[in-house]
Amino acid sequence: MCDGCGKCCVHKLEDEVTGEVFPTNVCCRLLNRRTARCADYANRKTLVPDCIVLTPKLARSMDWLPETCAYRRVAQGQELPAWHPLVTGDPDSPRKAGATVAGRVLSESDVGDLEDFILDQPL
């Protein structure tokens, strides 16, 4: 059901006191920054132990997921976006629609302190 946007693979920082979540433009080292797809999806949990395996049930409690996230939309009883691959039949339709982080993120392998990469708005 994943739409391939890559937004859940972008690091967020959470204030331990307030719980506020701050978006960054830094992604997991496994995310292909050109396609916004995981480079090793089948083994991601082994390679990145804190990688989250999304389900509609889990998505209900993750308010940091984008409103376009298919898991979140299904959990909320909403339809998939018109650009979703399950609607279009085209696995590249999210990128074509500009709904991915492709070309807009840095790899965690190439940066230092994540706090230096906090954004005003999520990607």
mmCIF file of C-alpha atoms in Angstrom:
data_model
loop_
_atom_site.group_PDB
_atom_site.id
_atom_site.type_symbol
_atom_site.label_atom_id
_atom_site.label_comp_id
_atom_site.label_asym_id
_atom_site.label_seq_id
_atom_site.Cartn_x
_atom_site.Cartn_y
_atom_site.Cartn_z
ATOM 1 C CA MET A 1 0.000 0.000 0.000
ATOM 2 C CA CYS A 2 3.025 2.288 0.328
ATOM 3 C CA ASP A 3 2.788 5.173 -2.129
ATOM 4 C CA GLY A 4 6.565 5.525 -2.413
ATOM 5 C CA CYS A 5 6.720 9.165 -1.341
ATOM 6 C CA GLY A 6 9.696 8.585 0.984
ATOM 7 C CA LYS A 7 8.322 11.039 3.548
ATOM 8 C CA CYS A 8 8.325 8.502 6.372
ATOM 9 C CA CYS A 9 12.028 7.883 5.638
ATOM 10 C CA VAL A 10 12.921 11.495 6.382
ATOM 11 C CA HIS A 11 14.200 12.079 9.907
ATOM 12 C CA LYS A 12 12.154 14.043 12.388
ATOM 13 C CA LEU A 13 13.356 15.340 15.735
ATOM 14 C CA GLU A 14 11.104 15.313 18.778
ATOM 15 C CA ASP A 15 11.419 17.676 21.720
ATOM 16 C CA GLU A 16 11.539 15.331 24.733
ATOM 17 C CA VAL A 17 9.794 17.870 26.966
ATOM 18 C CA THR A 18 7.014 19.212 24.725
ATOM 19 C CA GLY A 19 6.631 16.317 22.285
ATOM 20 C CA GLU A 20 6.806 18.777 19.370
ATOM 21 C CA VAL A 21 8.096 17.180 16.163
ATOM 22 C CA PHE A 22 10.528 19.068 13.934
ATOM 23 C CA PRO A 23 10.940 18.044 10.286
ATOM 24 C CA THR A 24 14.338 17.841 8.608
ATOM 25 C CA ASN A 25 15.480 17.332 5.037
ATOM 26 C CA VAL A 26 17.704 14.384 5.996
ATOM 27 C CA CYS A 27 16.679 10.873 5.016
ATOM 28 C CA CYS A 28 17.614 7.339 5.948
ATOM 29 C CA ARG A 29 20.799 6.126 4.316
ATOM 30 C CA LEU A 30 18.807 3.438 2.468
ATOM 31 C CA LEU A 31 16.518 5.898 0.692
ATOM 32 C CA ASN A 32 17.398 6.454 -2.946
ATOM 33 C CA ARG A 33 17.295 10.242 -3.119
ATOM 34 C CA ARG A 34 16.541 10.251 -6.844
ATOM 35 C CA THR A 35 13.568 7.848 -6.765
ATOM 36 C CA ALA A 36 12.411 8.212 -3.115
ATOM 37 C CA ARG A 37 12.378 4.409 -2.843
ATOM 38 C CA CYS A 38 14.173 2.219 -0.330
ATOM 39 C CA ALA A 39 17.335 0.728 -1.784
ATOM 40 C CA ASP A 40 16.839 -2.512 0.186
ATOM 41 C CA TYR A 41 13.186 -2.650 1.218
ATOM 42 C CA ALA A 42 13.214 -6.411 1.903
ATOM 43 C CA ASN A 43 16.071 -6.125 4.416
ATOM 44 C CA ARG A 44 15.437 -2.638 5.808
ATOM 45 C CA LYS A 45 14.504 -3.805 9.326
ATOM 46 C CA THR A 46 17.760 -5.750 9.585
ATOM 47 C CA LEU A 47 19.869 -2.912 8.187
ATOM 48 C CA VAL A 48 18.006 -0.125 10.023
ATOM 49 C CA PRO A 49 16.530 -1.661 13.204
ATOM 50 C CA ASP A 50 14.459 1.417 14.089
ATOM 51 C CA CYS A 51 12.781 1.476 10.654
ATOM 52 C CA ILE A 52 9.017 1.494 11.142
ATOM 53 C CA VAL A 53 6.876 -1.076 9.369
ATOM 54 C CA LEU A 54 3.690 0.866 8.733
ATOM 55 C CA THR A 55 0.210 -0.593 8.957
ATOM 56 C CA PRO A 56 -3.125 1.246 8.864
ATOM 57 C CA LYS A 57 -3.575 0.463 12.587
ATOM 58 C CA LEU A 58 -0.143 1.873 13.484
ATOM 59 C CA ALA A 59 -0.720 4.883 11.215
ATOM 60 C CA ARG A 60 -3.639 5.975 13.426
ATOM 61 C CA SER A 61 -1.199 6.857 16.194
ATOM 62 C CA MET A 62 1.474 8.505 14.030
ATOM 63 C CA ASP A 63 0.296 12.057 13.520
ATOM 64 C CA TRP A 64 3.609 13.017 11.908
ATOM 65 C CA LEU A 65 2.751 11.020 8.785
ATOM 66 C CA PRO A 66 1.780 13.245 5.856
ATOM 67 C CA GLU A 67 -1.931 13.653 5.157
ATOM 68 C CA THR A 68 -1.345 12.003 1.773
ATOM 69 C CA CYS A 69 0.101 8.806 3.320
ATOM 70 C CA ALA A 70 -1.938 5.838 2.089
ATOM 71 C CA TYR A 71 -1.685 4.060 5.448
ATOM 72 C CA ARG A 72 -2.971 7.137 7.256
ATOM 73 C CA ARG A 73 -5.757 7.718 4.715
ATOM 74 C CA VAL A 74 -6.957 4.101 4.923
ATOM 75 C CA ALA A 75 -6.864 4.255 8.722
ATOM 76 C CA GLN A 76 -9.056 7.369 8.549
ATOM 77 C CA GLY A 77 -11.456 5.856 6.018
ATOM 78 C CA GLN A 78 -10.340 8.190 3.208
ATOM 79 C CA GLU A 79 -9.664 7.417 -0.442
ATOM 80 C CA LEU A 80 -6.159 7.183 -1.835
ATOM 81 C CA PRO A 81 -4.768 10.267 -3.594
ATOM 82 C CA ALA A 82 -5.395 10.367 -7.366
ATOM 83 C CA TRP A 83 -1.644 9.974 -7.980
ATOM 84 C CA HIS A 84 -1.294 6.791 -5.878
ATOM 85 C CA PRO A 85 0.190 3.845 -7.816
ATOM 86 C CA LEU A 86 -2.773 1.635 -6.863
ATOM 87 C CA VAL A 87 -5.050 4.197 -8.552
ATOM 88 C CA THR A 88 -2.890 5.037 -11.580
ATOM 89 C CA GLY A 89 -1.243 1.667 -12.182
ATOM 90 C CA ASP A 90 2.054 3.533 -12.566
ATOM 91 C CA PRO A 91 4.669 2.966 -9.829
ATOM 92 C CA ASP A 92 6.299 6.289 -10.786
ATOM 93 C CA SER A 93 3.104 8.375 -10.541
ATOM 94 C CA PRO A 94 3.901 9.833 -7.077
ATOM 95 C CA ARG A 95 7.210 11.223 -8.348
ATOM 96 C CA LYS A 96 5.574 12.522 -11.529
ATOM 97 C CA ALA A 97 2.944 14.274 -9.373
ATOM 98 C CA GLY A 98 5.637 15.909 -7.209
ATOM 99 C CA ALA A 99 4.362 14.030 -4.169
ATOM 100 C CA THR A 100 7.719 12.557 -3.134
ATOM 101 C CA VAL A 101 10.920 13.733 -1.470
ATOM 102 C CA ALA A 102 12.904 12.781 -4.591
ATOM 103 C CA GLY A 103 15.625 15.332 -5.231
ATOM 104 C CA ARG A 104 14.840 17.278 -2.046
ATOM 105 C CA VAL A 105 16.686 15.366 0.702
ATOM 106 C CA LEU A 106 20.189 14.710 1.967
ATOM 107 C CA SER A 107 21.385 11.316 3.165
ATOM 108 C CA GLU A 108 22.123 10.830 6.837
ATOM 109 C CA SER A 109 25.465 9.427 5.656
ATOM 110 C CA ASP A 110 26.428 12.860 4.311
ATOM 111 C CA VAL A 111 25.463 15.148 7.189
ATOM 112 C CA GLY A 112 26.402 15.786 10.792
ATOM 113 C CA ASP A 113 24.033 17.069 13.458
ATOM 114 C CA LEU A 114 20.386 16.706 12.405
ATOM 115 C CA GLU A 115 19.506 19.858 14.325
ATOM 116 C CA ASP A 116 21.340 21.815 11.608
ATOM 117 C CA PHE A 117 18.809 20.568 9.039
ATOM 118 C CA ILE A 118 15.478 21.413 10.706
ATOM 119 C CA LEU A 119 12.906 22.861 8.292
ATOM 120 C CA ASP A 120 10.031 25.261 8.888
ATOM 121 C CA GLN A 121 7.653 22.923 7.022
ATOM 122 C CA PRO A 122 7.803 19.188 6.308
ATOM 123 C CA LEU A 123 8.732 18.195 2.752
#
